Short mmCIF file of C-alpha atoms in Angstrom, two decimals:
data_model
loop_
_atom_site.label_atom_id
_atom_site.label_comp_id
_atom_site.label_asym_id
_atom_site.label_seq_id
_atom_site.Cartn_x
_atom_site.Cartn_y
_atom_site.Cartn_z
CA UNK A 1161 0.22 -0.16 -0.19
CA UNK A 1162 1.56 3.25 -1.26
CA UNK A 1163 0.38 6.26 0.36
CA UNK A 1164 2.93 8.82 -0.46
CA UNK A 1165 1.49 11.79 -2.53
CA UNK A 1166 -1.84 10.27 -1.96
CA UNK A 1167 -4.47 12.94 -1.47
CA UNK A 1168 -7.25 12.46 1.31
CA UNK A 1169 -10.28 14.29 -0.05
CA UNK A 1170 -13.17 11.78 0.71
CA UNK A 1171 -13.61 9.05 2.74
CA UNK A 1172 -15.52 7.60 -0.44
CA UNK A 1173 -11.77 7.07 -1.98
CA UNK A 1174 -10.84 4.65 0.49
CA UNK A 1175 -11.28 1.02 0.63
CA UNK A 1176 -11.27 -0.99 3.63
CA UNK A 1177 -7.73 -2.16 3.61
CA UNK A 1178 -6.49 1.38 3.40
CA UNK A 1179 -8.76 2.60 5.91
CA UNK A 1180 -7.66 0.19 8.26
CA UNK A 1181 -3.95 0.71 7.19
CA UNK A 1182 -4.38 4.61 8.50
CA UNK A 1183 -5.97 3.54 11.72
CA UNK A 1184 -3.26 0.74 12.39
CA UNK A 1185 -0.54 3.70 11.46
CA UNK A 1186 -2.26 5.89 14.20
CA UNK A 1187 -2.31 2.97 16.75
CA UNK A 1188 1.62 2.68 16.07
CA UNK A 1189 2.38 6.41 16.36
CA UNK A 1190 -0.12 6.90 19.78
CA UNK A 1191 1.73 3.85 21.41
CA UNK A 1192 5.29 5.17 20.36
CA UNK A 1193 5.54 2.00 18.56
CA UNK A 1194 6.58 4.11 15.60
CA UNK A 1195 8.40 7.27 16.30
CA UNK A 1196 8.50 9.16 12.83
CA UNK A 1197 10.18 12.52 12.42
CA UNK A 1198 8.83 15.07 10.06
CA UNK A 1199 11.80 17.37 10.79
CA UNK A 1200 12.47 19.58 7.74
CA UNK A 1201 9.04 19.10 6.07
CA UNK A 1202 6.52 22.04 5.89
CA UNK A 1203 2.87 21.74 6.24
CA UNK A 1204 0.85 24.45 4.46
CA UNK A 1205 -2.29 25.13 6.17
CA UNK A 1206 -4.97 27.08 4.22
CA UNK A 1207 -7.87 27.77 5.93
CA UNK A 1208 -10.33 29.85 4.14
CA UNK A 1209 -12.86 29.98 6.92
CA UNK A 1210 -12.45 29.83 10.64
CA UNK A 1211 -11.99 26.26 12.31
CA UNK A 1212 -10.83 25.86 15.83
CA UNK A 1213 -10.33 22.05 16.42
CA UNK A 1214 -9.25 20.90 13.22
CA UNK A 1215 -6.68 23.74 12.55
CA UNK A 1216 -5.24 23.17 16.02
CA UNK A 1217 -5.38 19.60 15.63
CA UNK A 1218 -3.34 19.64 12.66
CA UNK A 1219 -0.87 22.22 13.58
CA UNK A 1220 -0.22 20.32 16.71
CA UNK A 1221 -0.18 16.96 14.77
CA UNK A 1222 2.63 18.40 12.58
CA UNK A 1223 4.76 20.33 15.42
CA UNK A 1224 4.91 17.26 17.76
CA UNK A 1225 6.47 15.76 15.10
CA UNK A 1226 9.25 18.04 14.62
CA UNK A 1227 7.34 19.51 11.62
CA UNK A 1228 6.68 23.46 10.76
CA UNK A 1229 3.77 25.06 9.45
CA UNK A 1230 3.08 28.14 7.35
CA UNK A 1231 -0.17 29.47 6.19
CA UNK A 1232 -3.62 31.65 6.85
CA UNK A 1233 -6.55 31.20 8.99
CA UNK A 1234 -9.11 32.89 7.05
CA UNK A 1235 -10.11 34.25 3.39
CA UNK A 1236 -9.47 37.67 4.36
CA UNK A 1237 -5.93 37.11 5.18
CA UNK A 1238 -5.50 35.62 1.86
CA UNK A 1239 -4.93 36.61 -1.76
CA UNK A 1240 -8.73 34.75 -2.02
CA UNK A 1241 -9.79 38.30 -1.12
CA UNK A 1242 -7.93 39.41 -4.18
CA UNK A 1243 -10.13 37.51 -6.26
CA UNK A 1244 -7.11 34.51 -6.81
CA UNK A 1245 -8.49 31.17 -7.29
CA UNK A 1246 -7.89 27.97 -5.70
CA UNK A 1247 -6.10 26.58 -8.42
CA UNK A 1248 -3.62 29.68 -8.36
CA UNK A 1249 -3.17 29.91 -4.71
CA UNK A 1250 -2.49 26.13 -4.29
CA UNK A 1251 0.27 26.77 -7.74
CA UNK A 1252 2.09 29.40 -5.23
CA UNK A 1253 1.87 27.38 -1.95
CA UNK A 1254 3.10 24.02 -3.58
CA UNK A 1255 6.49 26.00 -3.95
CA UNK A 1256 6.68 26.31 -0.15
CA UNK A 1257 4.96 23.38 1.45
CA UNK A 1258 5.68 19.55 1.11
CA UNK A 1259 2.17 18.79 2.28
CA UNK A 1260 -1.18 21.27 1.93
CA UNK A 1261 -3.79 21.16 4.26
CA UNK A 1262 -6.80 23.10 3.07
CA UNK A 1263 -10.71 24.04 4.53
CA UNK A 1264 -12.95 26.14 2.06
CA UNK A 1265 -16.81 26.57 2.54
CA UNK A 1266 -17.14 25.58 -1.03
CA UNK A 1267 -17.92 22.14 -1.86
CA UNK A 1268 -15.63 20.49 -3.92
CA UNK A 1269 -12.79 23.12 -3.61
CA UNK A 1270 -10.32 20.43 -1.98
CA UNK A 1271 -10.19 18.16 -5.05
CA UNK A 1272 -9.59 21.32 -7.06
CA UNK A 1273 -6.72 22.05 -5.16
CA UNK A 1274 -5.37 18.30 -5.27
CA UNK A 1275 -5.55 18.70 -9.21
CA UNK A 1276 -3.68 21.82 -9.08
CA UNK A 1277 -0.74 20.38 -7.49
CA UNK A 1278 1.31 16.79 -7.30
CA UNK A 1279 1.76 17.48 -3.53
CA UNK A 1280 -0.38 15.82 -1.39
CA UNK A 1281 -3.35 17.63 -0.21
CA UNK A 1282 -5.63 16.52 2.60
CA UNK A 1283 -9.07 18.20 2.98
CA UNK A 1284 -9.77 19.76 6.30
CA UNK A 1285 -13.33 20.19 5.37
CA UNK A 1286 -15.05 21.49 2.00
CA UNK A 1287 -18.29 23.03 2.97
CA UNK A 1288 -21.09 20.72 3.64
CA UNK A 1289 -19.20 18.08 1.58
CA UNK A 1290 -16.66 16.26 3.09
CA UNK A 1291 -14.46 16.14 6.26
CA UNK A 1292 -12.38 12.75 6.05
CA UNK A 1293 -9.90 13.14 8.83
CA UNK A 1294 -13.08 13.85 11.09
CA UNK A 1295 -14.51 10.31 9.86
CA UNK A 1296 -10.76 8.54 10.45
CA UNK A 1297 -10.46 10.04 14.03
CA UNK A 1298 -14.14 8.78 14.60
CA UNK A 1299 -12.91 5.47 13.22
CA UNK A 1300 -10.11 5.29 15.43
CA UNK A 1301 -12.31 6.22 18.44
CA UNK A 1302 -14.73 3.40 17.87
CA UNK A 1303 -11.62 0.84 17.43
CA UNK A 1304 -9.69 2.24 20.23
CA UNK A 1305 -12.87 1.81 22.72
CA UNK A 1306 -14.52 -1.21 21.15
CA UNK A 1307 -11.74 -3.09 20.30
CA UNK A 1308 -13.09 -3.78 16.87
CA UNK A 1309 -14.80 -1.95 13.93
CA UNK A 1310 -16.88 -5.02 12.95
CA UNK A 1311 -20.33 -6.37 13.99
CA UNK A 1312 -21.14 -3.17 16.17
CA UNK A 1313 -24.46 -1.82 17.22
CA UNK A 1314 -24.17 2.26 16.01
CA UNK A 1315 -26.80 4.37 16.75
CA UNK A 1316 -26.51 7.90 14.89
CA UNK A 1317 -28.64 10.51 16.60
CA UNK A 1318 -29.58 14.20 15.44
CA UNK A 1319 -29.34 15.84 12.29
CA UNK A 1320 -29.12 12.84 9.91
CA UNK A 1321 -30.52 14.70 7.29
CA UNK A 1322 -27.94 17.37 6.73
CA UNK A 1323 -24.97 16.23 9.12
CA UNK A 1324 -21.82 15.72 7.04
CA UNK A 1325 -20.21 13.92 9.68
CA UNK A 1326 -23.26 11.32 9.79
CA UNK A 1327 -23.18 10.58 6.59
CA UNK A 1328 -19.16 10.06 5.93
CA UNK A 1329 -19.23 8.03 9.18
CA UNK A 1330 -22.25 5.67 7.80
CA UNK A 1331 -20.13 5.26 4.36
CA UNK A 1332 -17.14 4.26 6.36
CA UNK A 1333 -18.92 1.72 8.49
CA UNK A 1334 -20.67 0.15 5.92
CA UNK A 1335 -17.07 -1.74 5.25
CA UNK A 1336 -17.40 -3.14 8.93
CA UNK A 1337 -20.89 -4.94 8.83
CA UNK A 1338 -22.54 -2.84 11.75
CA UNK A 1339 -26.05 -2.66 12.94
CA UNK A 1340 -26.92 0.64 12.11
CA UNK A 1341 -29.75 2.59 14.46
CA UNK A 1342 -31.23 6.00 13.16
CA UNK A 1343 -32.58 8.42 15.83
CA UNK A 1344 -34.39 11.58 14.23
CA UNK A 1345 -37.36 13.71 14.11
CA UNK A 1346 -39.48 13.42 11.17
CA UNK A 1347 -37.91 16.34 9.54
CA UNK A 1348 -34.14 15.20 10.02
CA UNK A 1349 -34.48 11.78 8.68
CA UNK A 1350 -31.52 10.35 6.98
CA UNK A 1351 -32.04 10.78 3.34
CA UNK A 1352 -32.99 7.94 1.29
CA UNK A 1353 -30.01 7.61 -0.92
CA UNK A 1354 -28.08 6.39 2.05
CA UNK A 1355 -30.95 3.78 3.03
CA UNK A 1356 -30.82 2.51 -0.23
CA UNK A 1357 -26.99 2.50 0.25
CA UNK A 1358 -27.14 0.39 3.07
CA UNK A 1359 -29.90 -1.96 1.69
CA UNK A 1360 -27.54 -2.72 -1.52
CA UNK A 1361 -24.82 -3.70 0.96
CA UNK A 1362 -27.10 -5.91 3.01
CA UNK A 1363 -26.45 -3.87 6.26
CA UNK A 1364 -29.50 -4.24 8.87
CA UNK A 1365 -30.74 -0.82 10.19
CA UNK A 1366 -33.74 0.88 11.71
CA UNK A 1367 -35.10 4.27 12.36
CA UNK A 1368 -36.76 5.73 15.52
CA UNK A 1369 -37.76 8.92 17.05
CA UNK A 1370 -36.74 8.17 20.51
CA UNK A 1371 -33.28 7.77 21.44
CA UNK A 1372 -34.61 5.74 25.03
CA UNK A 1373 -36.23 3.16 22.31
CA UNK A 1374 -32.40 2.03 21.27
CA UNK A 1375 -29.78 3.22 24.14
CA UNK A 1376 -29.93 -0.11 25.75
CA UNK A 1377 -28.66 -2.06 22.77
CA UNK A 1378 -25.92 -0.02 21.10
CA UNK A 1379 -22.07 0.01 21.50
CA UNK A 1380 -21.72 3.31 20.02
CA UNK A 1381 -24.06 6.60 20.29
CA UNK A 1382 -22.84 9.13 17.85
CA UNK A 1383 -24.84 12.08 18.57
CA UNK A 1384 -24.61 15.20 16.55
CA UNK A 1385 -25.42 19.27 16.29
CA UNK A 1386 -28.50 20.29 15.01
CA UNK A 1387 -27.74 23.30 13.13
CA UNK A 1388 -29.84 26.32 13.94
CA UNK A 1389 -28.99 27.80 10.22
CA UNK A 1390 -30.63 24.48 8.58
CA UNK A 1391 -34.11 25.86 9.99
CA UNK A 1392 -35.80 28.71 8.20
CA UNK A 1393 -38.38 29.18 11.00
CA UNK A 1394 -36.98 29.39 14.29
CA UNK A 1395 -40.02 27.79 16.29
CA UNK A 1396 -39.36 24.34 14.60
CA UNK A 1397 -35.77 24.81 15.44
CA UNK A 1398 -36.72 25.16 18.83
CA UNK A 1399 -39.08 22.16 18.91
CA UNK A 1400 -36.47 19.77 17.55
CA UNK A 1401 -33.66 21.11 19.05
CA UNK A 1402 -34.56 20.01 22.47
CA UNK A 1403 -35.73 16.71 21.13
CA UNK A 1404 -32.76 14.90 21.80
CA UNK A 1405 -31.14 15.75 24.67
CA UNK A 1406 -28.87 12.66 25.96
CA UNK A 1407 -29.22 12.66 29.90
CA UNK A 1408 -27.37 10.93 32.44
CA UNK A 1409 -30.75 9.36 33.67
CA UNK A 1410 -31.15 7.63 30.27
CA UNK A 1411 -28.19 5.27 31.20
CA UNK A 1412 -28.90 3.41 34.06
CA UNK A 1413 -29.31 0.08 31.88
CA UNK A 1414 -27.10 0.50 28.81
CA UNK A 1415 -24.13 -1.77 27.98
CA UNK A 1416 -21.05 -1.49 29.85
CA UNK A 1417 -19.03 -0.88 26.78
CA UNK A 1418 -21.18 1.97 25.64
CA UNK A 1419 -19.19 5.18 24.53
CA UNK A 1420 -21.03 8.48 23.65
CA UNK A 1421 -19.46 10.27 21.22
CA UNK A 1422 -19.69 13.63 19.17
CA UNK A 1423 -17.83 15.71 16.36
CA UNK A 1424 -18.15 18.54 18.72
CA UNK A 1425 -19.22 21.72 19.23
CA UNK A 1426 -21.96 20.38 21.33
CA UNK A 1427 -24.82 22.82 22.03
CA UNK A 1428 -27.38 20.83 24.10
CA UNK A 1429 -27.71 17.26 22.54
CA UNK A 1430 -25.53 15.79 25.56
CA UNK A 1431 -26.43 17.03 28.91
CA UNK A 1432 -23.26 17.98 31.10
CA UNK A 1433 -24.46 15.25 33.59
CA UNK A 1434 -23.36 12.66 31.29
CA UNK A 1435 -19.54 13.92 30.93
CA UNK A 1436 -18.72 12.78 34.61
CA UNK A 1437 -20.19 9.14 33.16
CA UNK A 1438 -17.69 6.45 31.87
CA UNK A 1439 -19.62 6.80 28.94
CA UNK A 1440 -18.63 10.02 27.73
CA UNK A 1441 -16.14 9.88 25.15
CA UNK A 1442 -16.29 13.11 23.17
CA UNK A 1443 -13.64 15.17 24.46
CA UNK A 1444 -11.06 11.85 24.29
CA UNK A 1445 -12.29 11.62 20.80
CA UNK A 1446 -11.46 14.88 19.75
CA UNK A 1447 -8.10 14.17 21.04
CA UNK A 1448 -7.66 11.02 18.87
CA UNK A 1449 -7.55 13.73 15.74
CA UNK A 1450 -3.87 14.10 16.91
CA UNK A 1451 -2.58 10.54 16.07
CA UNK A 1452 -5.12 10.30 13.20
CA UNK A 1453 -3.78 13.27 11.77
CA UNK A 1454 -0.23 12.37 12.14
CA UNK A 1455 -0.52 9.12 10.56
CA UNK A 1456 -2.06 10.74 7.42
CA UNK A 1457 0.68 13.65 7.25
CA UNK A 1458 3.59 10.70 7.59
CA UNK A 1459 1.74 8.67 5.11
CA UNK A 1460 1.31 11.09 2.55
CA UNK A 1461 4.85 12.35 2.68
CA UNK A 1462 6.20 9.03 2.61
CA UNK A 1463 7.74 9.10 6.02
CA UNK A 1464 5.76 6.12 7.01
CA UNK A 1465 4.54 3.34 4.66
CA UNK B 120 -52.12 3.65 -44.48
CA UNK B 121 -51.30 6.82 -42.10
CA UNK B 122 -50.10 9.99 -43.52
CA UNK B 123 -46.85 11.36 -42.13
CA UNK B 124 -46.93 13.65 -39.35
CA UNK B 125 -43.37 14.61 -39.90
CA UNK B 126 -41.96 15.21 -43.24
CA UNK B 127 -39.35 13.10 -44.67
CA UNK B 128 -35.81 14.60 -45.59
CA UNK B 129 -33.34 13.91 -48.26
CA UNK B 130 -30.26 13.93 -46.62
CA UNK B 131 -29.59 14.71 -42.90
CA UNK B 132 -30.01 13.32 -39.20
CA UNK B 133 -33.26 12.12 -37.43
CA UNK B 134 -33.16 12.36 -33.79
CA UNK B 135 -36.03 9.78 -32.74
CA UNK B 136 -36.99 8.73 -29.07
CA UNK B 137 -36.57 11.78 -27.13
CA UNK B 138 -38.60 11.81 -24.08
CA UNK B 139 -41.53 14.31 -24.63
CA UNK B 140 -41.33 17.90 -24.38
CA UNK B 141 -37.49 17.48 -24.54
CA UNK B 142 -37.34 18.22 -28.14
CA UNK B 143 -36.33 22.12 -27.96
CA UNK B 144 -33.88 21.60 -25.32
CA UNK B 145 -32.06 19.09 -28.17
CA UNK B 146 -32.16 21.88 -30.67
CA UNK B 147 -30.92 23.96 -28.05
CA UNK B 148 -27.86 21.93 -27.64
CA UNK B 149 -27.31 21.45 -31.12
CA UNK B 150 -27.21 25.65 -31.45
CA UNK B 151 -29.88 25.05 -33.86
CA UNK B 152 -32.34 28.12 -33.76
CA UNK B 153 -33.68 28.37 -37.43
CA UNK B 154 -31.14 30.84 -38.61
CA UNK B 155 -29.31 28.97 -41.61
CA UNK B 156 -31.42 27.83 -44.27
CA UNK B 157 -31.74 24.09 -43.60
CA UNK B 158 -35.07 22.28 -43.11
CA UNK B 159 -35.96 21.42 -39.53
CA UNK B 160 -38.91 19.69 -38.81
CA UNK B 161 -40.20 18.87 -35.07
CA UNK B 162 -42.57 16.54 -33.97
CA UNK B 163 -43.61 16.89 -30.31
CA UNK B 164 -45.96 14.53 -28.11
CA UNK B 165 -45.81 11.86 -30.89
CA UNK B 166 -47.46 8.44 -30.73
CA UNK B 167 -44.83 5.88 -29.74
CA UNK B 168 -45.34 2.18 -29.20
CA UNK B 169 -42.39 2.17 -26.82
CA UNK B 170 -42.57 5.31 -25.19
CA UNK B 171 -46.42 6.29 -24.81
CA UNK B 172 -45.42 9.41 -26.49
CA UNK B 173 -42.04 10.89 -27.68
CA UNK B 174 -40.53 13.92 -29.68
CA UNK B 175 -38.48 13.67 -32.49
CA UNK B 176 -36.42 15.91 -34.79
CA UNK B 177 -35.45 15.95 -38.10
CA UNK B 178 -32.54 18.23 -39.45
CA UNK B 179 -31.41 18.43 -43.03
CA UNK B 180 -27.78 18.56 -43.82
CA UNK B 181 -26.70 17.94 -40.59
CA UNK B 182 -24.00 15.35 -39.15
CA UNK B 183 -23.46 15.27 -35.10
CA UNK B 184 -20.39 15.38 -33.45
CA UNK B 185 -19.52 13.03 -30.73
CA UNK B 186 -19.90 16.03 -28.03
CA UNK B 187 -23.27 16.65 -29.47
CA UNK B 188 -24.15 13.16 -29.33
CA UNK B 189 -22.69 12.84 -25.88
CA UNK B 190 -25.02 16.01 -24.57
CA UNK B 191 -28.04 14.58 -26.39
CA UNK B 192 -27.52 11.50 -24.37
CA UNK B 193 -27.59 13.52 -20.95
CA UNK B 194 -31.25 14.20 -21.66
CA UNK B 195 -32.35 11.84 -23.95
CA UNK B 196 -30.59 8.43 -22.94
CA UNK B 197 -32.87 6.24 -25.17
CA UNK B 198 -32.49 8.47 -27.78
CA UNK B 199 -31.74 6.70 -31.61
CA UNK B 200 -30.11 8.91 -34.34
CA UNK B 201 -30.72 7.93 -37.79
CA UNK B 202 -28.25 9.08 -40.83
CA UNK B 203 -30.30 9.80 -43.85
CA UNK B 204 -28.98 9.70 -47.20
CA UNK B 205 -30.84 9.52 -50.57
CA UNK B 206 -34.31 9.27 -48.28
CA UNK B 207 -32.70 6.00 -46.89
CA UNK B 208 -31.33 5.23 -43.62
CA UNK B 209 -27.87 4.84 -43.98
CA UNK B 210 -26.62 4.32 -40.46
CA UNK B 211 -28.71 3.98 -37.14
CA UNK B 212 -26.84 4.97 -33.86
CA UNK B 213 -28.33 4.33 -30.02
CA UNK B 214 -26.99 7.11 -27.99
CA UNK B 215 -25.07 5.98 -24.98
CA UNK B 216 -24.83 7.85 -22.04
CA UNK B 217 -20.74 8.29 -21.29
CA UNK B 218 -19.06 7.27 -18.12
CA UNK B 219 -17.39 10.58 -17.83
CA UNK B 220 -18.76 13.75 -19.05
CA UNK B 221 -16.65 17.08 -19.18
CA UNK B 222 -17.78 20.22 -19.72
CA UNK B 223 -21.31 19.83 -20.48
CA UNK B 224 -23.45 19.88 -17.18
CA UNK B 225 -23.58 22.66 -14.93
CA UNK B 226 -23.69 21.71 -11.48
CA UNK B 227 -27.01 22.20 -9.42
CA UNK B 228 -25.50 22.57 -6.10
CA UNK B 229 -25.01 26.24 -6.12
CA UNK B 230 -22.41 25.92 -3.35
CA UNK B 231 -20.22 23.74 -5.82
CA UNK B 232 -16.63 24.90 -6.65
CA UNK B 233 -17.79 24.74 -10.04
CA UNK B 234 -20.34 27.18 -9.47
CA UNK B 235 -17.82 29.96 -8.30
CA UNK B 236 -14.52 29.35 -9.70
CA UNK B 237 -12.98 28.36 -13.28
CA UNK B 238 -13.24 24.76 -13.12
CA UNK B 239 -14.52 22.81 -16.30
CA UNK B 240 -17.36 20.65 -14.74
CA UNK B 241 -16.72 16.60 -14.75
CA UNK B 242 -19.73 14.50 -13.97
CA UNK B 243 -20.04 10.70 -13.82
CA UNK B 244 -22.91 8.39 -15.05
CA UNK B 245 -24.28 6.05 -12.56
CA UNK B 246 -26.44 3.20 -14.02
CA UNK B 247 -29.35 2.50 -11.21
CA UNK B 248 -32.82 2.09 -11.86
CA UNK B 249 -32.77 5.81 -13.58
CA UNK B 250 -29.72 7.41 -14.89
CA UNK B 251 -27.95 9.68 -12.31
CA UNK B 252 -25.32 12.03 -12.61
CA UNK B 253 -22.73 12.87 -9.89
CA UNK B 254 -20.50 15.65 -9.94
CA UNK B 255 -16.82 14.84 -9.62
CA UNK B 256 -16.22 17.98 -7.12
CA UNK B 257 -18.98 18.57 -4.85
CA UNK B 258 -20.34 14.64 -5.09
CA UNK B 259 -23.90 15.68 -5.28
CA UNK B 260 -26.08 13.43 -7.15
CA UNK B 261 -28.63 14.62 -9.87
CA UNK B 262 -31.49 12.78 -12.08
CA UNK B 263 -31.27 13.41 -15.70
CA UNK B 264 -34.60 15.25 -15.50
CA UNK B 265 -32.96 17.98 -13.04
CA UNK B 266 -29.65 18.36 -14.88
CA UNK B 267 -29.12 21.99 -16.84
CA UNK B 268 -26.56 21.92 -19.63
CA UNK B 269 -23.94 24.13 -20.07
#
């Protein structure tokens, strides 16, 4: 498997074997079985829109391995403000950087960037389209807490209609024969294309409106934020927003190995009373972004194979 | 014997089995506006054994390019192209939706990068029950009747 100079644009581009290889590389780095060095390497960090977690996580991943970071953190600070195209920006950055990380609000922008250069490009989020490093860290968190990826019962809760992380995670989990429980209101149900996709792969699933129906049966509960901007009607948002608050009172009969995950930031999907329980994993989950992004940087730069 | 509702031509191209009400769009793809003097016959909502009703276009002295055929296939995937010479059908071609379509479809996603930056669009045709087109960049999928051509 050769990842050198490979772009990381969409989780759909990766086979099951490639996903497993990335996760195993991350595990080796986290456990210090592998001690790669990125000394002398430069990461171009092109954030055309604000981001806290992803940007800091990439920078930390690079710097902890001895690499350096150049870049900008808003379109205002870049030549995009002067009307420069993504293509031309990348043509300039490729002179200075060995690997390029890009976040841009336009969907498909990371693919455009990747096509403009031979240097590896990593998508750190292209609008509502893809955020593959989030999906890989979600998978890594599941593998780490459950010891496996295959045959798990996974609940996806919240905004299943628009939620980018949920769609990508579902695509990735489809390689591992998990049983999927979808929990959402009628207005935020998972789109039919995804249900057809699961059916075509013989993956069992069911749809629910109440998390309490399924919380005792699952190994992983993945909650997502319901985004206010998706709702034209404020009253409808207020109604839906409070429909799925996971509270510690719901956890009395759950499986011992249950882990509750969330891509963060949360609004009120998970009550703070859950934070102290052994089931809460969302903050640790965010920390898993470091080994996963280190693995991707090392693999695409050819420092690890 | 039933009288012909669409006149025969001596030399040119007949595009048959166009889905109903799509003939005008096909003419638009071909850039035909009747400005040159060749005869164009247009039949809309004609009876068809296979399709119930269909549209048909006959164009005198016109040969289609591969790019034009590909574009027609996007909106009329079951169209048949008859090449006519001396009133006879010289060749019959079934259009085929290409697997990769470049520079022909406008992405229907307003947030797609191709709508904001100078990027040549690229779509993949997906064979399911109904043909769908997937944007190479934003990964959104569109049914044939949702597609806008460039």
